[in-house]
XYZ file of C-alpha atoms in Angstrom:
658
model
C -5.994 10.947 -40.127
C -4.614 10.804 -36.594
C -6.096 8.449 -33.992
C -4.934 7.608 -30.424
C -4.748 3.838 -30.170
C -3.019 3.131 -26.866
C -0.137 3.807 -24.535
C 3.537 2.796 -24.344
C 2.733 0.357 -21.502
C -0.869 -0.813 -21.217
C -0.441 -2.741 -17.959
C -3.111 -2.340 -15.253
C -3.296 -4.213 -11.974
C -6.925 -5.323 -12.334
C -9.731 -5.548 -14.837
C -11.315 -2.055 -15.218
C -14.916 -3.048 -14.638
C -16.262 0.526 -14.421
C -14.603 1.494 -17.697
C -15.945 -1.593 -19.456
C -19.408 -0.983 -18.019
C -19.470 2.626 -19.205
C -18.249 1.562 -22.646
C -20.983 -1.045 -22.925
C -23.669 1.416 -21.803
C -22.574 3.876 -24.459
C -22.655 1.255 -27.139
C -26.017 -0.106 -26.040
C -27.448 3.409 -25.833
C -26.267 4.173 -29.368
C -27.635 0.893 -30.777
C -30.917 1.278 -28.907
C -31.405 4.891 -30.030
C -30.596 3.968 -33.617
C -33.094 1.096 -33.619
C -35.829 3.117 -31.859
C -35.419 6.196 -34.051
C -38.184 6.652 -36.672
C -36.503 8.868 -39.251
C -39.230 8.186 -41.804
C -41.958 9.436 -39.486
C -39.976 12.546 -38.641
C -39.243 13.197 -42.324
C -42.915 12.716 -43.171
C -43.959 15.205 -40.518
C -41.453 17.710 -41.808
C -42.498 17.189 -45.428
C -46.142 17.732 -44.510
C -45.170 20.942 -42.646
C -42.890 22.257 -45.387
C -45.372 21.488 -48.154
C -48.130 23.380 -46.469
C -45.822 26.284 -45.678
C -44.599 26.485 -49.234
C -48.195 26.636 -50.387
C -48.890 29.492 -47.964
C -45.645 31.485 -48.142
C -47.193 34.600 -46.658
C -47.604 32.997 -43.176
C -45.281 33.913 -40.328
C -43.245 31.105 -38.726
C -45.383 29.306 -36.143
C -44.586 30.254 -32.536
C -43.487 26.710 -31.750
C -40.737 26.843 -34.380
C -39.241 30.238 -33.441
C -36.964 29.021 -30.548
C -35.152 26.616 -32.901
C -31.735 27.556 -34.170
C -29.865 26.231 -37.212
C -28.018 22.901 -36.818
C -28.611 22.095 -33.127
C -25.857 20.108 -31.509
C -27.869 16.892 -31.309
C -29.492 16.864 -34.709
C -29.251 18.521 -38.085
C -32.523 17.887 -39.913
C -32.285 20.045 -43.071
C -35.752 21.439 -42.542
C -34.691 23.230 -39.379
C -32.359 25.529 -41.275
C -35.080 26.367 -43.729
C -37.645 26.877 -41.019
C -35.601 29.441 -39.171
C -34.485 31.362 -42.272
C -36.187 34.664 -42.919
C -37.066 34.854 -46.634
C -39.041 37.672 -48.111
C -42.663 36.623 -47.692
C -45.256 37.733 -50.296
C -48.322 39.588 -49.261
C -51.381 37.410 -48.452
C -54.244 37.295 -51.010
C -56.830 39.977 -50.558
C -59.942 39.021 -48.690
C -58.584 35.695 -47.386
C -59.091 34.820 -43.713
C -55.548 33.912 -42.513
C -56.466 32.585 -39.087
C -57.476 29.081 -40.228
C -54.252 28.878 -42.177
C -52.177 29.964 -39.187
C -53.922 27.321 -36.945
C -53.284 24.645 -39.563
C -49.595 25.583 -39.853
C -49.251 25.687 -36.097
C -50.833 22.277 -35.778
C -48.423 20.817 -38.348
C -45.483 22.447 -36.551
C -46.584 20.992 -33.222
C -46.956 17.543 -34.774
C -43.465 17.792 -36.188
C -42.018 18.951 -32.897
C -43.841 16.199 -30.985
C -42.401 13.595 -33.348
C -38.996 15.229 -32.968
C -39.213 15.091 -29.143
C -40.142 11.433 -29.376
C -36.818 10.532 -31.039
C -34.447 8.892 -28.438
C -31.498 11.178 -29.133
C -33.674 14.231 -28.496
C -35.602 12.722 -25.582
C -32.458 11.857 -23.627
C -30.452 14.942 -24.607
C -29.719 17.764 -22.203
C -31.984 20.634 -23.346
C -31.527 23.826 -21.252
C -35.074 25.002 -22.050
C -36.507 22.003 -20.090
C -35.140 23.526 -16.834
C -32.768 22.200 -14.178
C -34.779 19.115 -13.246
C -34.371 16.734 -16.154
C -32.905 13.295 -16.708
C -30.820 14.677 -19.522
C -28.073 15.776 -17.085
C -27.135 12.077 -16.816
C -28.499 10.488 -19.982
C -26.875 12.848 -22.404
C -23.512 11.316 -21.477
C -24.523 8.024 -23.122
C -26.061 9.336 -26.345
C -24.138 9.899 -29.574
C -25.149 11.494 -32.897
C -23.576 8.917 -35.204
C -21.036 6.074 -35.370
C -18.099 8.353 -35.971
C -19.017 10.386 -32.870
C -19.215 7.190 -30.798
C -15.985 5.635 -32.059
C -14.002 8.882 -31.605
C -15.028 9.124 -28.006
C -14.743 5.442 -27.082
C -11.263 4.977 -28.619
C -9.841 7.719 -26.483
C -11.825 6.597 -23.463
C -10.952 2.891 -23.493
C -7.453 2.792 -25.021
C -5.885 5.869 -23.436
C -7.380 7.362 -20.305
C -10.119 5.463 -18.443
C -8.527 2.065 -17.493
C -5.453 3.717 -16.029
C -7.315 6.309 -13.993
C -9.633 3.572 -12.642
C -6.643 1.448 -11.788
C -5.011 4.265 -9.866
C -8.118 5.524 -8.068
C -10.401 2.529 -7.753
C -13.734 2.027 -9.515
C -15.961 3.956 -7.091
C -13.959 7.204 -7.117
C -13.352 7.001 -10.858
C -17.089 6.621 -11.580
C -17.892 9.620 -9.380
C -15.130 11.622 -11.103
C -16.382 10.649 -14.581
C -19.983 11.649 -13.881
C -18.883 14.860 -12.092
C -16.680 15.797 -15.039
C -19.584 15.232 -17.441
C -21.876 17.452 -15.292
C -19.301 20.306 -15.119
C -18.662 20.004 -18.853
C -22.412 20.274 -19.558
C -22.693 23.339 -17.330
C -19.862 25.007 -19.220
C -21.704 24.459 -22.481
C -25.297 25.333 -21.554
C -25.009 28.110 -19.015
C -23.889 30.749 -21.557
C -26.933 29.929 -23.722
C -29.625 30.321 -21.122
C -32.979 28.547 -21.834
C -31.915 27.251 -25.253
C -33.736 24.565 -27.190
C -30.436 23.212 -28.568
C -29.792 19.814 -27.042
C -26.423 18.473 -25.911
C -25.414 14.795 -26.275
C -22.148 12.897 -26.087
C -19.604 11.603 -23.568
C -16.847 13.930 -24.775
C -17.227 16.328 -21.843
C -16.619 13.551 -19.309
C -13.824 12.087 -21.422
C -12.204 15.536 -21.605
C -12.186 15.578 -17.809
C -10.470 12.194 -17.815
C -7.889 13.506 -20.299
C -7.207 16.609 -18.159
C -6.528 14.380 -15.159
C -4.511 11.951 -17.224
C -2.263 14.738 -18.480
C -0.906 15.313 -14.977
C -1.341 11.968 -13.268
C 0.270 10.005 -16.121
C 2.503 12.673 -17.571
C 5.325 10.115 -17.748
C 3.393 7.925 -20.174
C 3.373 8.149 -24.006
C 0.327 7.957 -26.254
C 0.600 5.845 -29.412
C -0.863 7.694 -32.423
C -1.891 5.971 -35.639
C -1.578 8.040 -38.767
C -2.976 7.388 -42.245
C -2.591 9.737 -45.190
C -3.142 9.265 -48.912
C -4.104 5.596 -48.370
C -0.504 4.360 -48.476
C 1.250 6.503 -45.851
C 0.432 4.982 -42.489
C 2.135 3.970 -39.247
C 2.329 4.899 -35.586
C 4.382 7.183 -33.375
C 4.475 8.153 -29.749
C 3.901 11.519 -28.101
C 4.178 12.350 -24.398
C 0.737 12.192 -22.786
C 1.045 15.761 -21.427
C 1.841 17.012 -24.992
C -1.157 15.137 -26.414
C -3.449 16.609 -23.744
C -2.042 20.089 -24.291
C -2.662 19.845 -28.043
C -6.280 18.710 -27.369
C -6.940 21.597 -24.969
C -5.303 24.151 -27.291
C -7.335 23.126 -30.347
C -10.585 23.269 -28.379
C -9.786 26.655 -26.952
C -8.982 27.947 -30.430
C -12.215 26.453 -31.857
C -14.265 27.865 -28.943
C -12.826 31.336 -29.593
C -13.981 31.105 -33.237
C -17.438 29.559 -32.829
C -18.446 30.244 -29.229
C -21.169 27.970 -27.949
C -23.407 28.164 -31.044
C -21.632 25.711 -33.322
C -22.436 22.022 -33.866
C -19.562 20.835 -31.661
C -19.652 21.451 -27.900
C -16.156 22.993 -27.578
C -17.133 24.745 -24.329
C -17.939 21.332 -22.800
C -14.579 19.966 -23.876
C -12.719 22.885 -22.318
C -14.837 22.849 -19.160
C -14.341 19.095 -18.652
C -10.618 19.326 -19.238
C -10.269 22.109 -16.717
C -12.318 20.126 -14.184
C -10.093 17.054 -14.548
C -6.923 19.132 -14.314
C -8.195 20.838 -11.137
C -9.229 17.594 -9.466
C -5.940 15.836 -10.027
C -3.962 18.844 -8.749
C -6.009 18.920 -5.585
C -5.426 15.156 -5.175
C -1.729 15.706 -5.523
C -1.660 18.501 -2.980
C -3.775 16.594 -0.421
C -2.277 13.146 -1.174
C -5.832 11.862 -1.541
C -4.775 9.182 -3.983
C -2.690 7.527 -1.308
C -5.874 6.822 0.611
C -7.896 5.831 -2.467
C -5.446 3.555 -4.345
C -6.487 -0.100 -4.380
C -4.045 -2.833 -3.369
C -1.509 -3.485 -6.058
C -1.999 -0.173 -7.920
C 1.059 1.797 -8.888
C 1.263 4.797 -6.590
C 1.730 8.341 -7.810
C 5.231 9.576 -6.974
C 4.875 13.128 -8.246
C 7.865 13.049 -10.639
C 7.960 11.516 -14.104
C 11.178 9.620 -13.322
C 9.598 8.152 -10.171
C 6.497 7.142 -12.041
C 8.425 5.529 -14.844
C 10.471 3.605 -12.332
C 7.298 2.466 -10.539
C 5.781 1.285 -13.830
C 8.931 -0.661 -14.654
C 9.031 -2.174 -11.163
C 5.404 -3.222 -11.364
C 6.171 -4.888 -14.725
C 9.062 -6.819 -13.132
C 11.740 -4.833 -14.950
C 14.165 -4.285 -12.022
C 16.968 -3.097 -14.269
C 14.783 -0.557 -15.978
C 13.397 0.720 -12.696
C 16.942 1.085 -11.280
C 18.065 2.979 -14.396
C 15.106 5.398 -14.125
C 15.827 6.122 -10.483
C 19.536 6.633 -11.112
C 18.613 9.170 -13.796
C 16.508 11.034 -11.227
C 19.371 11.078 -8.731
C 21.783 12.374 -11.357
C 19.464 15.322 -12.029
C 18.424 15.813 -8.388
C 21.029 14.405 -5.951
C 18.809 15.054 -2.915
C 15.677 13.391 -4.284
C 14.593 11.328 -1.297
C 12.096 9.173 -3.126
C 14.625 7.953 -5.680
C 17.370 7.514 -3.060
C 15.046 5.451 -0.868
C 13.887 3.204 -3.691
C 17.475 2.598 -4.800
C 18.552 1.847 -1.219
C 15.692 -0.697 -0.920
C 16.798 -2.332 -4.151
C 20.325 -2.502 -2.778
C 19.030 -4.058 0.406
C 17.210 -6.759 -1.580
C 20.497 -7.588 -3.314
C 22.482 -7.463 0.003
C 24.623 -4.810 -1.621
C 25.892 -2.808 1.325
C 28.550 -0.940 -0.630
C 25.886 0.689 -2.864
C 23.257 1.093 -0.130
C 25.394 2.641 2.614
C 26.057 6.137 1.041
C 22.389 6.351 0.025
C 21.128 5.575 3.471
C 23.610 8.021 4.936
C 22.411 10.760 2.599
C 18.740 10.067 3.316
C 19.259 10.128 7.082
C 21.094 13.441 6.911
C 18.406 14.937 4.673
C 15.683 13.947 7.070
C 17.567 15.213 10.070
C 18.234 18.531 8.273
C 14.466 18.759 7.698
C 13.781 18.207 11.379
C 12.267 14.783 10.845
C 14.118 12.767 13.466
C 11.362 10.146 13.670
C 11.644 9.554 9.915
C 15.409 9.309 10.117
C 15.090 6.772 12.953
C 12.579 4.720 10.997
C 14.860 4.744 7.973
C 17.837 3.602 10.056
C 15.813 0.791 11.483
C 14.533 -0.296 8.036
C 17.806 -0.263 6.176
C 20.316 -0.792 8.949
C 20.993 -4.340 7.777
C 22.664 -3.065 4.606
C 24.474 -0.099 6.207
C 28.147 -0.814 6.763
C 29.543 1.328 9.509
C 33.028 1.311 8.036
C 31.740 3.009 4.865
C 30.099 5.893 6.763
C 31.716 9.184 7.556
C 32.523 9.310 11.279
C 30.080 12.095 12.020
C 27.316 10.305 10.141
C 28.089 6.982 11.926
C 27.823 8.763 15.292
C 24.524 10.368 14.379
C 23.155 7.031 13.186
C 24.291 5.423 16.404
C 22.303 7.982 18.401
C 19.218 7.180 16.354
C 19.281 3.383 16.746
C 20.736 3.149 20.290
C 17.350 2.905 22.157
C 16.152 -0.032 20.043
C 19.374 -1.657 18.860
C 22.271 -1.030 21.273
C 24.462 -3.673 19.611
C 24.271 -1.945 16.219
C 24.684 1.396 17.860
C 27.931 0.179 19.422
C 29.282 -0.752 16.003
C 28.325 2.614 14.652
C 30.019 4.403 17.542
C 33.109 2.279 16.940
C 33.170 3.431 13.329
C 32.791 7.069 14.459
C 35.749 6.564 16.801
C 38.001 5.973 13.741
C 37.687 9.670 12.876
C 39.596 12.535 14.460
C 39.002 15.427 16.786
C 36.732 15.537 19.799
C 34.382 12.989 18.241
C 36.860 10.143 18.757
C 36.760 10.088 22.553
C 33.017 10.717 22.691
C 32.196 7.916 20.260
C 34.660 5.449 21.813
C 33.228 5.962 25.292
C 29.639 5.470 24.093
C 30.594 2.237 22.373
C 32.450 1.020 25.411
C 29.411 1.685 27.638
C 27.204 -0.326 25.271
C 29.632 -3.277 25.050
C 30.697 -3.451 28.715
C 28.365 -6.391 29.488
C 28.419 -8.369 26.240
C 31.973 -7.832 24.883
C 34.099 -6.557 27.725
C 37.447 -6.985 25.935
C 36.354 -4.690 23.105
C 34.815 -2.319 25.598
C 38.143 -2.119 27.407
C 40.017 -1.201 24.246
C 37.421 1.486 23.449
C 37.521 2.892 26.966
C 41.306 3.141 26.844
C 41.042 4.851 23.417
C 38.584 7.367 24.794
C 40.767 8.052 27.838
C 43.841 8.551 25.616
C 42.136 10.871 23.170
C 44.005 14.138 23.036
C 40.924 16.275 22.428
C 38.620 14.541 24.892
C 37.281 16.937 27.576
C 38.651 16.174 31.076
C 35.305 14.901 32.429
C 34.930 12.478 29.514
C 38.552 11.267 29.826
C 38.079 10.660 33.569
C 34.859 8.675 32.955
C 36.602 6.611 30.279
C 39.572 5.920 32.554
C 37.287 4.745 35.355
C 35.472 2.447 32.959
C 38.741 0.996 31.704
C 39.839 0.179 35.259
C 36.495 -1.499 35.961
C 36.596 -3.563 32.831
C 40.268 -4.675 33.322
C 39.451 -5.923 36.784
C 36.365 -7.811 35.544
C 38.315 -9.442 32.790
C 41.024 -10.610 35.128
C 38.354 -12.579 37.046
C 36.412 -13.770 34.038
C 36.477 -17.056 32.151
C 38.413 -16.634 28.876
C 35.216 -17.232 26.867
C 32.762 -15.365 29.062
C 31.040 -12.134 28.012
C 31.279 -12.815 24.305
C 35.056 -12.688 23.834
C 35.980 -13.688 20.264
C 38.339 -16.622 19.617
C 41.895 -15.752 19.053
C 42.524 -15.766 15.255
C 45.550 -18.005 15.573
C 43.753 -20.702 17.585
C 43.589 -24.032 15.650
C 40.197 -25.364 14.688
C 40.334 -28.318 17.059
C 40.935 -25.984 20.016
C 37.542 -24.251 19.393
C 35.954 -27.035 21.525
C 37.467 -28.736 24.490
C 37.742 -32.527 24.261
C 35.365 -33.101 27.166
C 33.236 -30.004 26.648
C 29.528 -30.840 26.157
C 28.187 -29.648 22.803
C 24.688 -29.445 21.350
C 24.094 -29.609 17.580
C 20.920 -27.742 16.652
C 19.609 -27.932 13.112
C 18.028 -24.707 11.906
C 16.882 -22.765 8.903
C 17.371 -19.022 8.394
C 14.255 -16.871 8.736
C 15.848 -13.441 8.529
C 19.120 -11.560 8.814
C 20.116 -8.033 9.630
C 23.133 -6.137 10.871
C 22.523 -7.256 14.465
C 22.289 -10.987 13.908
C 20.163 -13.900 12.684
C 16.595 -14.987 13.122
C 16.412 -18.792 13.087
C 13.772 -21.524 13.181
C 14.768 -24.925 14.588
C 13.719 -28.249 13.172
C 11.061 -28.357 15.905
C 9.637 -25.007 14.821
C 11.070 -22.949 17.644
C 12.091 -19.390 16.757
C 15.289 -17.881 18.140
C 17.338 -14.729 17.789
C 21.118 -15.009 17.721
C 23.060 -11.787 18.061
C 26.127 -11.472 15.812
C 28.293 -10.972 18.898
C 27.573 -14.513 20.073
C 29.212 -16.120 17.034
C 32.683 -17.533 17.825
C 33.394 -19.399 14.566
C 31.797 -20.188 11.217
C 32.646 -23.372 9.288
C 31.543 -24.318 5.788
C 31.967 -27.427 3.711
C 30.511 -29.536 0.871
C 29.254 -33.033 1.595
C 27.506 -35.508 -0.749
C 23.769 -35.001 -1.018
C 21.064 -37.606 -0.503
C 19.517 -39.101 -3.633
C 15.720 -38.731 -3.995
C 13.755 -42.008 -4.239
C 13.653 -43.216 -7.837
C 16.125 -40.602 -9.074
C 18.558 -41.702 -11.763
C 20.906 -38.669 -11.661
C 23.495 -38.515 -8.892
C 22.572 -36.237 -5.979
C 23.997 -32.720 -5.921
C 26.450 -31.854 -3.124
C 25.044 -30.147 -0.036
C 26.567 -27.093 1.638
C 26.764 -27.256 5.441
C 27.126 -24.035 7.408
C 27.985 -24.474 11.121
C 27.883 -21.604 13.581
C 29.698 -22.037 16.941
C 28.273 -19.806 19.709
C 30.213 -18.384 22.641
C 29.187 -20.238 25.799
C 26.991 -18.957 28.535
C 27.572 -19.723 32.222
C 26.141 -23.160 33.087
C 25.111 -23.997 29.518
C 26.735 -26.370 27.023
C 28.355 -25.056 23.846
C 26.052 -24.880 20.883
C 26.736 -25.446 17.136
C 23.954 -24.257 14.860
C 23.763 -26.135 11.514
C 22.245 -24.429 8.500
C 22.115 -26.543 5.299
C 22.507 -24.534 2.124
C 18.784 -24.879 1.211
C 17.895 -23.648 4.703
C 19.422 -20.231 3.924
C 16.459 -19.398 1.624
C 18.627 -17.053 -0.464
C 15.966 -16.587 -3.164
C 13.696 -14.952 -0.607
C 16.371 -12.925 1.244
C 18.076 -11.694 -1.905
C 15.626 -11.846 -4.847
C 17.236 -11.450 -8.204
C 20.798 -12.065 -6.916
C 22.672 -15.123 -8.147
C 22.801 -17.750 -5.336
C 26.628 -17.874 -5.191
C 26.836 -14.067 -4.914
C 24.091 -13.920 -2.307
C 25.812 -16.669 -0.278
C 29.121 -14.867 -0.334
C 27.540 -11.535 0.722
C 25.597 -13.132 3.547
C 28.528 -15.061 5.024
C 30.942 -12.181 4.410
C 28.752 -9.716 6.299
C 28.305 -12.283 9.100
C 32.051 -12.601 9.493
C 32.557 -8.849 9.455
C 29.875 -7.942 12.032
C 30.629 -10.864 14.444
C 34.430 -11.004 14.015
C 33.959 -14.802 14.147
C 36.711 -17.084 12.975
C 36.365 -18.652 9.467
C 36.993 -22.432 9.320
C 38.911 -23.718 7.476
C 39.506 -20.265 5.937
C 37.599 -17.224 4.677
C 37.595 -18.360 1.004
C 35.901 -21.648 1.956
C 33.328 -19.902 4.209
C 32.416 -17.446 1.375
C 31.995 -20.300 -1.103
C 34.932 -19.159 -3.233
C 36.739 -22.504 -2.668
C 34.591 -24.915 -0.724
C 36.351 -27.668 1.209
C 34.899 -31.062 0.267
C 34.321 -33.860 2.732
C 33.292 -37.522 2.373
C 30.336 -37.071 4.775
C 28.998 -34.862 7.555
C 31.038 -36.652 10.253
C 34.271 -36.027 8.372
C 33.305 -32.331 8.099
C 32.567 -32.134 11.829
C 35.858 -33.767 12.837
C 37.787 -31.394 10.561
C 35.994 -28.312 11.814
C 35.391 -29.093 15.495
C 37.710 -32.011 16.261
C 34.861 -34.380 17.109
C 31.629 -35.927 15.955
C 28.632 -33.840 16.936
C 25.472 -35.367 18.371
C 22.108 -33.706 17.518
C 20.374 -32.071 20.464
C 17.222 -33.727 21.859
C 14.000 -32.447 20.236
C 12.827 -31.021 23.530
C 15.973 -28.965 23.906
C 15.947 -25.224 24.384
C 16.142 -23.015 21.304
C 19.476 -21.181 20.949
C 18.225 -17.711 21.918
C 20.268 -14.750 22.917
């Protein structure tokens, strides 16, 4: 014995109410029909008919019995086989008037048939001879001949196919699909017979439609099969869902070829329903209808078994398993954009720019090659925060810079700078574009880039002339500018105390981190003000450990607190600003889910130092948390980092925007 008893992963995102309701209706219909059936009355009617007929064997079968065929699909009363047989009838007795006998036999036949029609399984069956307008088109889906028939259908329906299709499509569409599949399956069974008296009952046609859809939609899943042979040999094994469905369809096609539509099992309905489900799901895949139907939280159909397995693992919280599945897809299909995008997003969540950058680069180039510039731009905007320009090929960095320049000129400048590290004609072109973008915010860097563009051996004369003119303009502006104006970085060799002048006014603003990307930080002050700080405004970053504050009533000593101070370049007419982010204000669990806090801290601060070129105080190892400097209190930390005690800004102060 082989029975399907479940799947490899039975997780659904919500309770399948439609599936449960259909299951309950099938069970109630079976119980109700069994209780309402009067087998004794039907047997008595048949016995009366058969007894009279046996006593008058010379009579022809009554007209009412002639349409019956042996073993109809919905019942198998033994008398029906005998009634339709054609034995050799003896000659009637001489001189006997046969008409009264014929009328008596016809009356008994009609009484038997009336009792037969009154039985629930017959009354609610689909009987073609009743014509197209009958309730049996719907009710036959809920009637079953016996307990084995019911259990066989419901096990497959509840444990294998229905909950997962309902979860993917939503209850409304699944119900319409189920009823439509049952209708098509019934048509496949009854149309070849014409106006037959043989009734059709059972949900197997609709369930076959579900199995046909399941074979494609959930081809990545595996069906658990229970086997039991010779009482002692039993256990379970898994088969791919597509293989299970293929075996089901093959067996039904083979049986249909042997018996046609006249046997006791409706094989044509099984085949018709399976074909309907297969066709519907293929149309949904071609039209992406499921994307519009899927309820919130349902696992979307990715169209590839590896994608779907990864989505299932991700929905179950198995990040490692999902990543492994996606990597397997990329190994087989290096240009698979779905897998590359999901892996890049996972890398972004872990702040892993080294892994993410080549994937983002590949995705952008693939979309550009397909003519999808808008998609490439959207991708660059989404994953730019984990794309390190120095890890890109120069041509790719230049193309990415073109994509992001309208919305993110600061990031575009860094990309053009990376492209300028290449060779050939691209060097001068990229260096000039970066210089033009940085001329107002970071003129010293812009001057270096303009000079690089002008000196490029392969730069066209017009480009070289434009770069030379820009270099002259920037050199003159810098000669007149304040040493800290325009976003110039601190000199690396400057001592920490020189970062702030002794009499220079300074504001200390306490903040928490709301977001971070390649361009800078999104902050929220203690007063709830939101601000954006571009990476180019950071002059120095200082980190240190100070003793924490004990909670009221706590017996354990308080844990040390990490302080992160960010010194901003000044603006004309404004005081210097130091932004203070306590360690808990970094919200690393949200920004980098699944990454150990120490690793997430190091990645965040490391990327901030790289993109801003800010100075690390007291050194890079301390800022990255590899060897924190410890201080007796916050004032000691401030004097070591900034050469003075910092006073908090007034609550009504202006937020440190860009």
